[in-house]
Amino acid sequence: MLMPALLLACAAMASPGEYPPVEKLHAISELPDPFLSSRGSRIESRREWPTQRKRLLDTLLHYQYGSLPPEGDRVSGRTISRRDLPDGLGNVRDVRLRMGPKGSVEVRMLLAIPSGAGPFPVILDGDLGWGRLGDAHISLVLRRGYILAAFNREEVGADGPERTGVYRAWPEYDGGRLSAWAWGFHRSVDYLLTVPEVDGNRIAVTGHSRGGKCALLAGATDERVAVTAPNNSGYGGAGCYRFHDDRSETLEAIVRQFPYWFHARFADFAGRADRLPFDQHTLKACVAPRSLVSTEALGDLWANPRGSQITYQAAAEVYAWLGARDRIGIRYRPGPHEHNLSDLTALLDFCDEQFTGRPSADGPAALPFPDAPRVWSWSAPK
Ligand code: GCU
């Protein structure tokens, strides 16, 4: 059931600096209109997009993730060790990044750089701590002519209730881990921009599952990121709060099990996801007009692959309106919840298309859920 237009208009986002508590927010049964401004009217011209994007991000941060930590002091990186790869493929460095106030947050980065002149585009992944990035990943990325940079987001903030990393550096900081980790991506970009082999205009951010949630947030909040690529990211990432299947996660489940990933306020929406003034298509739209691809697995039912298609289709309306329809993509593969070499290959293919200016628009025919309903009544301004 879709809401009548009048009710939807009443559910306009709060005026700047003013966010009503959940009890005061109206229920919106469809995907909220990303073109609705704080004044309750809709934006009309593309020139308004940067301001609208900022408003949408502020609202997403307020109710869901919490703000990102301050930028802090200049990031530095020290190479601890370096090894050459066989067959002249390149080299792998073990780098210690220092970020935050007086460099007090130390984060490990693996930096694998191909041989040759460069500068090279970069795949930046935050999941180094999971130990799943092995030689096969390094050699795949390097052979394609990309740098692989992987940092350990769990040193930015532990994946648990304990307050380490940025939470020790700024004891007042109240954002959730996804925001803290997104900040880790931004500080890693700061460092990468000082590495001579890096092509600073071609940095892609990625990560798996909870790592994909924060990669999407990082890409949405940093215009230096050229390609944003969450993998199997589900709830809090590319998934959809309002439209899920029987076997997928819910807002209630995620805030119960992982409250510290979010701002404390987000738990108020348990059982009331329809009061969110946004859904995850809003976060995807905030990447626009920069490139975005989500890689999904058909067997990963907990992550709601159908919901990710729905948020993709809704966000694609914003991309199309901005003249960037071919900058948003979604790639499905069979199989379970994991970040495997075929996901990485799909990302590299997408990056090649975006970086060479030969994008292949993926029309609705390629989507695995052709019958997914259009669960929004708005359309882009003329
Ligand atoms: C849990 C959680 C998911 C998350 C996943 C992961 O399953 O419910 O939301 O994506 O962990 O990070 O692996």
mmCIF file of C-alpha atoms and ligand atoms in Angstrom:
data_model
loop_
_atom_site.group_PDB
_atom_site.id
_atom_site.type_symbol
_atom_site.label_atom_id
_atom_site.label_comp_id
_atom_site.label_asym_id
_atom_site.label_seq_id
_atom_site.Cartn_x
_atom_site.Cartn_y
_atom_site.Cartn_z
ATOM 1 C CA MET A 1 0.000 0.000 0.000
ATOM 2 C CA LEU A 2 1.464 3.348 -0.973
ATOM 3 C CA MET A 3 0.847 6.495 1.018
ATOM 4 C CA PRO A 4 -1.212 9.316 -0.495
ATOM 5 C CA ALA A 5 0.886 12.196 -1.794
ATOM 6 C CA LEU A 6 -0.270 14.564 0.926
ATOM 7 C CA LEU A 7 0.936 12.383 3.758
ATOM 8 C CA LEU A 8 4.222 11.884 2.001
ATOM 9 C CA ALA A 9 4.666 15.640 1.739
ATOM 10 C CA CYS A 10 4.031 15.949 5.504
ATOM 11 C CA ALA A 11 6.842 13.498 6.073
ATOM 12 C CA ALA A 12 9.330 15.977 4.629
ATOM 13 C CA MET A 13 12.718 15.937 6.253
ATOM 14 C CA ALA A 14 13.470 18.178 9.180
ATOM 15 C CA SER A 15 14.693 21.679 8.526
ATOM 16 C CA PRO A 16 18.455 22.091 8.875
ATOM 17 C CA GLY A 17 19.713 21.397 12.356
ATOM 18 C CA GLU A 18 16.365 20.118 13.520
ATOM 19 C CA TYR A 19 15.555 16.439 13.638
ATOM 20 C CA PRO A 20 12.349 15.346 15.340
ATOM 21 C CA PRO A 21 12.453 12.197 17.485
ATOM 22 C CA VAL A 22 11.013 9.029 16.016
ATOM 23 C CA GLU A 23 7.599 9.551 17.702
ATOM 24 C CA LYS A 24 7.187 12.776 15.751
ATOM 25 C CA LEU A 25 8.167 11.342 12.398
ATOM 26 C CA HIS A 26 5.398 10.200 10.068
ATOM 27 C CA ALA A 27 5.283 6.683 8.762
ATOM 28 C CA ILE A 28 6.258 6.422 5.091
ATOM 29 C CA SER A 29 5.375 3.048 3.670
ATOM 30 C CA GLU A 30 7.167 3.504 0.363
ATOM 31 C CA LEU A 31 10.816 4.398 -0.306
ATOM 32 C CA PRO A 32 11.136 8.076 0.719
ATOM 33 C CA ASP A 33 11.537 10.691 -1.998
ATOM 34 C CA PRO A 34 15.217 11.671 -2.334
ATOM 35 C CA PHE A 35 14.210 14.904 -4.075
ATOM 36 C CA LEU A 36 12.190 16.204 -1.138
ATOM 37 C CA SER A 37 13.907 19.158 0.531
ATOM 38 C CA SER A 38 13.780 20.265 4.151
ATOM 39 C CA ARG A 39 11.149 22.885 3.271
ATOM 40 C CA GLY A 40 8.747 20.138 2.247
ATOM 41 C CA SER A 41 9.031 21.078 -1.420
ATOM 42 C CA ARG A 42 10.954 19.158 -4.020
ATOM 43 C CA ILE A 43 14.207 20.320 -5.518
ATOM 44 C CA GLU A 44 13.815 21.303 -9.134
ATOM 45 C CA SER A 45 17.197 21.741 -10.720
ATOM 46 C CA ARG A 46 20.409 19.759 -10.874
ATOM 47 C CA ARG A 47 22.199 22.753 -9.431
ATOM 48 C CA GLU A 48 20.448 22.001 -6.142
ATOM 49 C CA TRP A 49 21.836 18.460 -5.953
ATOM 50 C CA PRO A 50 25.019 19.218 -3.947
ATOM 51 C CA THR A 51 22.952 20.940 -1.233
ATOM 52 C CA GLN A 52 20.300 18.226 -1.302
ATOM 53 C CA ARG A 53 22.951 15.509 -1.103
ATOM 54 C CA LYS A 54 24.419 17.211 1.966
ATOM 55 C CA ARG A 55 20.974 17.366 3.621
ATOM 56 C CA LEU A 56 20.320 13.706 2.895
ATOM 57 C CA LEU A 57 23.704 12.715 4.303
ATOM 58 C CA ASP A 58 23.184 14.801 7.441
ATOM 59 C CA THR A 59 19.837 13.074 7.990
ATOM 60 C CA LEU A 60 21.311 9.602 7.411
ATOM 61 C CA LEU A 61 24.122 10.345 9.843
ATOM 62 C CA HIS A 62 21.805 11.836 12.441
ATOM 63 C CA TYR A 63 19.361 8.949 12.629
ATOM 64 C CA GLN A 64 21.419 5.955 11.558
ATOM 65 C CA TYR A 65 25.189 6.076 11.776
ATOM 66 C CA GLY A 66 26.207 9.094 13.830
ATOM 67 C CA SER A 67 28.674 11.663 12.527
ATOM 68 C CA LEU A 68 32.180 10.776 11.405
ATOM 69 C CA PRO A 69 35.061 11.719 13.749
ATOM 70 C CA PRO A 70 36.897 15.007 13.047
ATOM 71 C CA GLU A 71 39.635 14.868 10.444
ATOM 72 C CA GLY A 72 42.419 15.003 13.040
ATOM 73 C CA ASP A 73 46.098 15.623 12.351
ATOM 74 C CA ARG A 74 47.804 14.838 9.084
ATOM 75 C CA VAL A 75 48.058 11.120 8.386
ATOM 76 C CA SER A 76 51.530 9.633 8.099
ATOM 77 C CA GLY A 77 52.642 6.235 6.847
ATOM 78 C CA ARG A 78 55.810 4.304 7.613
ATOM 79 C CA THR A 79 56.852 1.305 5.539
ATOM 80 C CA ILE A 80 57.912 -1.486 7.914
ATOM 81 C CA SER A 81 58.809 -4.119 5.352
ATOM 82 C CA ARG A 82 58.694 -4.690 1.647
ATOM 83 C CA ARG A 83 58.888 -7.812 -0.471
ATOM 84 C CA ASP A 84 59.077 -8.262 -4.213
ATOM 85 C CA LEU A 85 56.563 -10.536 -5.879
ATOM 86 C CA PRO A 86 57.648 -13.329 -8.255
ATOM 87 C CA ASP A 87 57.761 -12.738 -12.027
ATOM 88 C CA GLY A 88 58.291 -8.996 -11.627
ATOM 89 C CA LEU A 89 54.621 -8.511 -10.787
ATOM 90 C CA GLY A 90 55.307 -5.774 -8.246
ATOM 91 C CA ASN A 91 55.916 -5.425 -4.539
ATOM 92 C CA VAL A 92 54.001 -5.662 -1.289
ATOM 93 C CA ARG A 93 54.599 -3.247 1.567
ATOM 94 C CA ASP A 94 53.583 -3.477 5.177
ATOM 95 C CA VAL A 95 52.748 0.106 6.202
ATOM 96 C CA ARG A 96 51.897 1.569 9.614
ATOM 97 C CA LEU A 97 49.515 4.513 9.281
ATOM 98 C CA ARG A 98 49.196 7.031 12.086
ATOM 99 C CA MET A 99 45.990 9.052 12.143
ATOM 100 C CA GLY A 100 43.821 11.026 14.542
ATOM 101 C CA PRO A 101 45.051 13.524 17.180
ATOM 102 C CA LYS A 102 48.876 13.487 17.213
ATOM 103 C CA GLY A 103 48.788 10.304 15.159
ATOM 104 C CA SER A 104 47.519 8.369 18.175
ATOM 105 C CA VAL A 105 45.512 5.839 16.152
ATOM 106 C CA GLU A 106 47.838 3.307 14.514
ATOM 107 C CA VAL A 107 46.438 1.250 11.666
ATOM 108 C CA ARG A 108 48.102 -1.418 9.561
ATOM 109 C CA MET A 109 47.911 -1.219 5.770
ATOM 110 C CA LEU A 110 49.023 -3.713 3.162
ATOM 111 C CA LEU A 111 50.011 -1.901 -0.021
ATOM 112 C CA ALA A 112 50.591 -3.994 -3.145
ATOM 113 C CA ILE A 113 51.888 -2.017 -6.123
ATOM 114 C CA PRO A 114 52.382 -3.310 -9.681
ATOM 115 C CA SER A 115 55.729 -2.871 -11.457
ATOM 116 C CA GLY A 116 55.885 -0.215 -14.118
ATOM 117 C CA ALA A 117 55.518 3.482 -14.517
ATOM 118 C CA GLY A 118 52.098 4.166 -13.019
ATOM 119 C CA PRO A 119 50.321 6.050 -11.635
ATOM 120 C CA PHE A 120 47.864 3.209 -11.005
ATOM 121 C CA PRO A 121 44.213 3.154 -9.974
ATOM 122 C CA VAL A 122 43.595 1.752 -6.499
ATOM 123 C CA ILE A 123 41.277 -0.787 -4.905
ATOM 124 C CA LEU A 124 41.046 0.207 -1.229
ATOM 125 C CA ASP A 125 39.594 -2.439 1.094
ATOM 126 C CA GLY A 126 39.111 -2.089 4.869
ATOM 127 C CA ASP A 127 38.999 -5.781 5.732
ATOM 128 C CA LEU A 128 42.701 -6.537 6.266
ATOM 129 C CA GLY A 129 41.924 -7.773 9.799
ATOM 130 C CA TRP A 130 39.802 -10.613 8.444
ATOM 131 C CA GLY A 131 42.858 -12.248 6.871
ATOM 132 C CA ARG A 132 41.047 -13.222 3.699
ATOM 133 C CA LEU A 133 43.137 -11.110 1.331
ATOM 134 C CA GLY A 134 45.764 -13.560 0.126
ATOM 135 C CA ASP A 135 48.246 -13.887 -2.723
ATOM 136 C CA ALA A 136 45.454 -14.782 -5.177
ATOM 137 C CA HIS A 137 43.738 -11.422 -4.519
ATOM 138 C CA ILE A 138 46.989 -9.491 -4.741
ATOM 139 C CA SER A 139 48.004 -11.097 -7.991
ATOM 140 C CA LEU A 140 44.528 -10.656 -9.556
ATOM 141 C CA VAL A 141 44.466 -6.928 -8.763
ATOM 142 C CA LEU A 142 48.079 -6.269 -9.786
ATOM 143 C CA ARG A 143 47.755 -8.169 -13.066
ATOM 144 C CA ARG A 144 44.830 -5.912 -13.924
ATOM 145 C CA GLY A 145 47.087 -2.886 -13.418
ATOM 146 C CA TYR A 146 45.636 -1.752 -10.089
ATOM 147 C CA ILE A 147 47.139 -1.145 -6.657
ATOM 148 C CA LEU A 148 45.598 -3.118 -3.797
ATOM 149 C CA ALA A 149 45.553 -1.200 -0.513
ATOM 150 C CA ALA A 150 43.966 -2.933 2.467
ATOM 151 C CA PHE A 151 43.786 -1.489 5.960
ATOM 152 C CA ASN A 152 42.578 -2.959 9.232
ATOM 153 C CA ARG A 153 39.430 -1.023 10.155
ATOM 154 C CA GLU A 154 39.264 -2.862 13.480
ATOM 155 C CA GLU A 155 42.258 -0.806 14.622
ATOM 156 C CA VAL A 156 40.222 2.335 13.914
ATOM 157 C CA GLY A 157 37.539 0.992 16.279
ATOM 158 C CA ALA A 158 37.115 -2.553 17.602
ATOM 159 C CA ASP A 159 34.216 -4.569 16.186
ATOM 160 C CA GLY A 160 32.528 -4.851 19.554
ATOM 161 C CA PRO A 161 31.203 -2.703 22.390
ATOM 162 C CA GLU A 162 34.681 -1.752 23.657
ATOM 163 C CA ARG A 163 35.742 1.810 22.785
ATOM 164 C CA THR A 164 39.194 1.590 21.207
ATOM 165 C CA GLY A 165 40.991 3.544 18.443
ATOM 166 C CA VAL A 166 39.152 6.766 17.605
ATOM 167 C CA TYR A 167 36.943 6.292 20.664
ATOM 168 C CA ARG A 168 39.994 6.551 22.879
ATOM 169 C CA ALA A 169 41.370 9.447 20.864
ATOM 170 C CA TRP A 170 38.064 11.356 21.161
ATOM 171 C CA PRO A 171 36.253 10.032 24.270
ATOM 172 C CA GLU A 172 33.175 12.168 23.521
ATOM 173 C CA TYR A 173 32.765 10.718 20.048
ATOM 174 C CA ASP A 174 29.318 9.108 19.756
ATOM 175 C CA GLY A 175 29.178 7.818 16.175
ATOM 176 C CA GLY A 176 28.797 4.085 15.568
ATOM 177 C CA ARG A 177 31.540 1.788 14.232
ATOM 178 C CA LEU A 178 30.332 2.127 10.631
ATOM 179 C CA SER A 179 31.055 5.871 10.808
ATOM 180 C CA ALA A 180 34.383 5.298 12.550
ATOM 181 C CA TRP A 181 35.390 2.772 9.894
ATOM 182 C CA ALA A 182 34.239 5.098 7.099
ATOM 183 C CA TRP A 183 36.581 7.684 8.629
ATOM 184 C CA GLY A 184 39.334 5.042 8.427
ATOM 185 C CA PHE A 185 38.716 4.838 4.682
ATOM 186 C CA HIS A 186 39.005 8.619 4.400
ATOM 187 C CA ARG A 187 42.270 8.732 6.320
ATOM 188 C CA SER A 188 43.588 5.883 4.169
ATOM 189 C CA VAL A 189 42.742 7.995 1.108
ATOM 190 C CA ASP A 190 44.688 10.888 2.711
ATOM 191 C CA TYR A 191 47.719 8.620 2.873
ATOM 192 C CA LEU A 192 47.281 7.125 -0.591
ATOM 193 C CA LEU A 193 47.283 10.618 -2.080
ATOM 194 C CA THR A 194 50.878 10.992 -0.814
ATOM 195 C CA VAL A 195 52.055 7.797 -2.530
ATOM 196 C CA PRO A 196 53.633 8.688 -5.905
ATOM 197 C CA GLU A 197 52.427 5.494 -7.637
ATOM 198 C CA VAL A 198 48.764 6.280 -6.818
ATOM 199 C CA ASP A 199 46.384 7.806 -9.360
ATOM 200 C CA GLY A 200 44.365 9.969 -6.968
ATOM 201 C CA ASN A 201 41.494 10.366 -9.421
ATOM 202 C CA ARG A 202 40.891 6.628 -9.583
ATOM 203 C CA ILE A 203 40.386 5.303 -6.099
ATOM 204 C CA ALA A 204 37.727 2.630 -5.518
ATOM 205 C CA VAL A 205 36.591 1.624 -2.011
ATOM 206 C CA THR A 206 35.286 -1.825 -1.194
ATOM 207 C CA GLY A 207 34.704 -4.268 1.635
ATOM 208 C CA HIS A 208 32.596 -7.260 2.561
ATOM 209 C CA SER A 209 29.418 -7.383 4.612
ATOM 210 C CA ARG A 210 29.938 -5.059 7.618
ATOM 211 C CA GLY A 211 33.044 -3.946 5.703
ATOM 212 C CA GLY A 212 30.783 -3.228 2.715
ATOM 213 C CA LYS A 213 28.366 -1.188 4.827
ATOM 214 C CA CYS A 214 31.159 1.162 5.888
ATOM 215 C CA ALA A 215 32.688 1.212 2.385
ATOM 216 C CA LEU A 216 29.339 2.481 1.046
ATOM 217 C CA LEU A 217 29.159 5.113 3.769
ATOM 218 C CA ALA A 218 32.776 6.115 3.104
ATOM 219 C CA GLY A 219 32.139 6.538 -0.619
ATOM 220 C CA ALA A 220 28.932 8.485 -0.065
ATOM 221 C CA THR A 221 30.680 10.950 2.270
ATOM 222 C CA ASP A 222 33.957 11.562 0.368
ATOM 223 C CA GLU A 223 34.058 13.036 -3.108
ATOM 224 C CA ARG A 224 37.669 11.935 -3.558
ATOM 225 C CA VAL A 225 36.371 8.377 -3.937
ATOM 226 C CA ALA A 226 35.796 7.620 -7.634
ATOM 227 C CA VAL A 227 34.101 4.214 -7.304
ATOM 228 C CA THR A 228 32.136 2.927 -4.319
ATOM 229 C CA ALA A 229 31.724 -0.842 -4.212
ATOM 230 C CA PRO A 230 30.041 -2.553 -1.241
ATOM 231 C CA ASN A 231 30.031 -6.376 -1.398
ATOM 232 C CA ASN A 232 27.160 -8.429 0.100
ATOM 233 C CA SER A 233 26.578 -5.492 2.443
ATOM 234 C CA GLY A 234 22.881 -5.981 3.280
ATOM 235 C CA TYR A 235 21.321 -4.079 6.172
ATOM 236 C CA GLY A 236 22.946 -0.725 6.871
ATOM 237 C CA GLY A 237 24.552 -1.094 3.418
ATOM 238 C CA ALA A 238 23.010 -1.730 0.011
ATOM 239 C CA GLY A 239 19.966 -3.587 1.412
ATOM 240 C CA CYS A 240 16.510 -2.215 2.079
ATOM 241 C CA TYR A 241 14.874 -1.665 5.477
ATOM 242 C CA ARG A 242 11.308 -1.438 4.249
ATOM 243 C CA PHE A 243 11.190 -4.327 1.800
ATOM 244 C CA HIS A 244 12.684 -7.585 2.918
ATOM 245 C CA ASP A 245 12.063 -11.284 2.538
ATOM 246 C CA ASP A 246 11.205 -13.827 5.202
ATOM 247 C CA ARG A 247 14.769 -14.994 5.545
ATOM 248 C CA SER A 248 16.516 -11.637 5.501
ATOM 249 C CA GLU A 249 17.781 -9.571 8.409
ATOM 250 C CA THR A 250 15.607 -6.777 9.811
ATOM 251 C CA LEU A 251 16.298 -3.431 11.430
ATOM 252 C CA GLU A 252 15.256 -4.961 14.777
ATOM 253 C CA ALA A 253 17.690 -7.857 14.407
ATOM 254 C CA ILE A 254 20.670 -5.730 13.458
ATOM 255 C CA VAL A 255 20.272 -3.168 16.240
ATOM 256 C CA ARG A 256 19.772 -5.952 18.771
ATOM 257 C CA GLN A 257 22.895 -7.871 17.767
ATOM 258 C CA PHE A 258 25.172 -5.028 16.649
ATOM 259 C CA PRO A 259 24.000 -1.843 18.410
ATOM 260 C CA TYR A 260 27.530 -0.385 18.390
ATOM 261 C CA TRP A 261 27.676 -0.326 14.576
ATOM 262 C CA PHE A 262 25.178 2.553 14.641
ATOM 263 C CA HIS A 263 24.346 5.712 16.551
ATOM 264 C CA ALA A 264 22.346 4.897 19.708
ATOM 265 C CA ARG A 265 19.368 6.752 18.193
ATOM 266 C CA PHE A 266 18.948 4.162 15.473
ATOM 267 C CA ALA A 267 17.596 1.570 17.935
ATOM 268 C CA ASP A 268 14.521 3.817 18.377
ATOM 269 C CA PHE A 269 13.455 2.696 14.904
ATOM 270 C CA ALA A 270 13.189 -0.981 15.879
ATOM 271 C CA GLY A 271 9.694 -2.060 14.830
ATOM 272 C CA ARG A 272 9.241 1.336 13.167
ATOM 273 C CA ALA A 273 11.441 1.200 10.080
ATOM 274 C CA ASP A 274 8.665 2.959 8.175
ATOM 275 C CA ARG A 275 9.425 6.118 10.180
ATOM 276 C CA LEU A 276 12.907 6.429 8.717
ATOM 277 C CA PRO A 277 12.959 9.587 6.579
ATOM 278 C CA PHE A 278 15.210 7.637 4.181
ATOM 279 C CA ASP A 279 15.998 4.094 3.137
ATOM 280 C CA GLN A 280 19.257 2.769 1.753
ATOM 281 C CA HIS A 281 18.512 4.007 -1.787
ATOM 282 C CA THR A 282 19.067 7.434 -0.208
ATOM 283 C CA LEU A 283 22.617 6.533 0.803
ATOM 284 C CA LYS A 284 23.293 5.106 -2.652
ATOM 285 C CA ALA A 285 21.947 8.297 -4.238
ATOM 286 C CA CYS A 286 24.397 10.323 -2.132
ATOM 287 C CA VAL A 287 27.249 8.748 -4.094
ATOM 288 C CA ALA A 288 25.827 10.267 -7.316
ATOM 289 C CA PRO A 289 27.057 11.355 -9.747
ATOM 290 C CA ARG A 290 30.190 9.407 -8.848
ATOM 291 C CA SER A 291 30.317 5.707 -9.725
ATOM 292 C CA LEU A 292 28.710 3.030 -7.561
ATOM 293 C CA VAL A 293 28.505 -0.735 -7.992
ATOM 294 C CA SER A 294 27.242 -3.221 -5.464
ATOM 295 C CA THR A 295 28.227 -6.858 -5.800
ATOM 296 C CA GLU A 296 25.588 -9.256 -4.496
ATOM 297 C CA ALA A 297 25.103 -12.995 -4.020
ATOM 298 C CA LEU A 298 21.806 -14.681 -4.865
ATOM 299 C CA GLY A 299 22.250 -17.189 -2.050
ATOM 300 C CA ASP A 300 22.933 -14.516 0.561
ATOM 301 C CA LEU A 301 19.335 -14.269 1.707
ATOM 302 C CA TRP A 302 20.206 -12.662 5.051
ATOM 303 C CA ALA A 303 21.558 -9.643 3.121
ATOM 304 C CA ASN A 304 18.291 -9.265 1.155
ATOM 305 C CA PRO A 305 19.508 -9.453 -2.479
ATOM 306 C CA ARG A 306 16.062 -8.474 -3.759
ATOM 307 C CA GLY A 307 16.021 -5.417 -1.486
ATOM 308 C CA SER A 308 19.425 -4.399 -2.860
ATOM 309 C CA GLN A 309 17.966 -4.492 -6.357
ATOM 310 C CA ILE A 310 15.082 -2.288 -5.200
ATOM 311 C CA THR A 311 17.394 0.324 -3.636
ATOM 312 C CA TYR A 312 19.549 0.181 -6.776
ATOM 313 C CA GLN A 313 16.561 0.853 -9.036
ATOM 314 C CA ALA A 314 15.351 3.742 -6.876
ATOM 315 C CA ALA A 315 18.840 5.302 -6.678
ATOM 316 C CA ALA A 316 19.191 4.872 -10.455
ATOM 317 C CA GLU A 317 16.406 7.462 -10.842
ATOM 318 C CA VAL A 318 18.665 10.038 -9.223
ATOM 319 C CA TYR A 319 21.619 8.955 -11.355
ATOM 320 C CA ALA A 320 19.532 9.186 -14.537
ATOM 321 C CA TRP A 321 18.298 12.652 -13.583
ATOM 322 C CA LEU A 322 21.909 13.774 -13.081
ATOM 323 C CA GLY A 323 22.829 12.417 -16.521
ATOM 324 C CA ALA A 324 24.899 9.645 -14.922
ATOM 325 C CA ARG A 325 22.696 6.557 -15.413
ATOM 326 C CA ASP A 326 25.656 4.479 -16.540
ATOM 327 C CA ARG A 327 27.581 5.231 -13.353
ATOM 328 C CA ILE A 328 25.449 3.016 -11.123
ATOM 329 C CA GLY A 329 25.548 -0.761 -11.392
ATOM 330 C CA ILE A 330 24.679 -3.928 -9.510
ATOM 331 C CA ARG A 331 26.259 -7.339 -10.151
ATOM 332 C CA TYR A 332 24.789 -10.625 -8.953
ATOM 333 C CA ARG A 333 26.448 -14.020 -8.795
ATOM 334 C CA PRO A 334 25.128 -17.343 -7.517
ATOM 335 C CA GLY A 335 26.448 -18.635 -4.209
ATOM 336 C CA PRO A 336 26.703 -17.669 -0.573
ATOM 337 C CA HIS A 337 27.782 -14.739 1.591
ATOM 338 C CA GLU A 338 31.466 -14.173 0.846
ATOM 339 C CA HIS A 339 33.857 -11.835 -0.947
ATOM 340 C CA ASN A 340 35.489 -13.984 -3.559
ATOM 341 C CA LEU A 341 37.686 -13.553 -6.606
ATOM 342 C CA SER A 342 34.693 -13.305 -8.930
ATOM 343 C CA ASP A 343 33.328 -10.375 -6.898
ATOM 344 C CA LEU A 344 36.702 -8.707 -7.196
ATOM 345 C CA THR A 345 36.762 -9.400 -10.948
ATOM 346 C CA ALA A 346 33.283 -7.852 -11.290
ATOM 347 C CA LEU A 347 34.562 -4.766 -9.489
ATOM 348 C CA LEU A 348 37.697 -4.515 -11.652
ATOM 349 C CA ASP A 349 35.565 -4.861 -14.811
ATOM 350 C CA PHE A 350 33.249 -2.114 -13.592
ATOM 351 C CA CYS A 351 36.213 0.141 -12.725
ATOM 352 C CA ASP A 352 37.776 -0.457 -16.159
ATOM 353 C CA GLU A 353 34.505 0.607 -17.789
ATOM 354 C CA GLN A 354 34.162 3.695 -15.632
ATOM 355 C CA PHE A 355 37.796 4.745 -15.904
ATOM 356 C CA THR A 356 38.085 4.276 -19.657
ATOM 357 C CA GLY A 357 34.792 6.086 -20.257
ATOM 358 C CA ARG A 358 33.248 3.059 -21.955
ATOM 359 C CA PRO A 359 30.510 2.203 -19.489
ATOM 360 C CA SER A 360 28.026 -0.496 -20.362
ATOM 361 C CA ALA A 361 24.682 0.515 -18.904
ATOM 362 C CA ASP A 362 23.075 -2.496 -17.286
ATOM 363 C CA GLY A 363 19.388 -2.301 -18.084
ATOM 364 C CA PRO A 364 16.582 -3.900 -16.088
ATOM 365 C CA ALA A 365 16.754 -7.022 -18.296
ATOM 366 C CA ALA A 366 19.961 -8.042 -16.556
ATOM 367 C CA LEU A 367 18.365 -7.942 -13.103
ATOM 368 C CA PRO A 368 17.554 -11.195 -11.279
ATOM 369 C CA PHE A 369 14.221 -10.030 -9.820
ATOM 370 C CA PRO A 370 12.280 -8.708 -12.818
ATOM 371 C CA ASP A 371 9.056 -8.835 -10.820
ATOM 372 C CA ALA A 372 10.307 -6.739 -7.896
ATOM 373 C CA PRO A 373 7.643 -4.082 -7.366
ATOM 374 C CA ARG A 374 8.316 -0.418 -7.907
ATOM 375 C CA VAL A 375 7.842 0.637 -4.314
ATOM 376 C CA TRP A 376 7.956 4.374 -4.717
ATOM 377 C CA SER A 377 5.492 6.801 -6.279
ATOM 378 C CA TRP A 378 7.851 9.760 -6.864
ATOM 379 C CA SER A 379 9.812 10.352 -10.004
ATOM 380 C CA ALA A 380 12.669 12.664 -10.843
ATOM 381 C CA PRO A 381 11.938 16.367 -11.362
ATOM 382 C CA LYS A 382 11.566 17.409 -15.016
HETATM 383 C C1 GCU B 1 25.927 -10.504 10.487
HETATM 384 C C2 GCU B 1 25.043 -9.274 10.344
HETATM 385 C C3 GCU B 1 25.085 -8.713 8.926
HETATM 386 C C4 GCU B 1 26.518 -8.506 8.507
HETATM 387 C C5 GCU B 1 27.315 -9.779 8.697
HETATM 388 C C6 GCU B 1 28.806 -9.640 8.387
HETATM 389 O O1 GCU B 1 25.383 -11.552 9.750
HETATM 390 O O2 GCU B 1 23.734 -9.640 10.716
HETATM 391 O O3 GCU B 1 24.389 -7.487 8.870
HETATM 392 O O4 GCU B 1 26.568 -8.064 7.178
HETATM 393 O O5 GCU B 1 27.211 -10.200 10.032
HETATM 394 O O6 GCU B 1 29.370 -8.572 8.558
HETATM 395 O O7 GCU B 1 29.401 -10.660 8.029
#
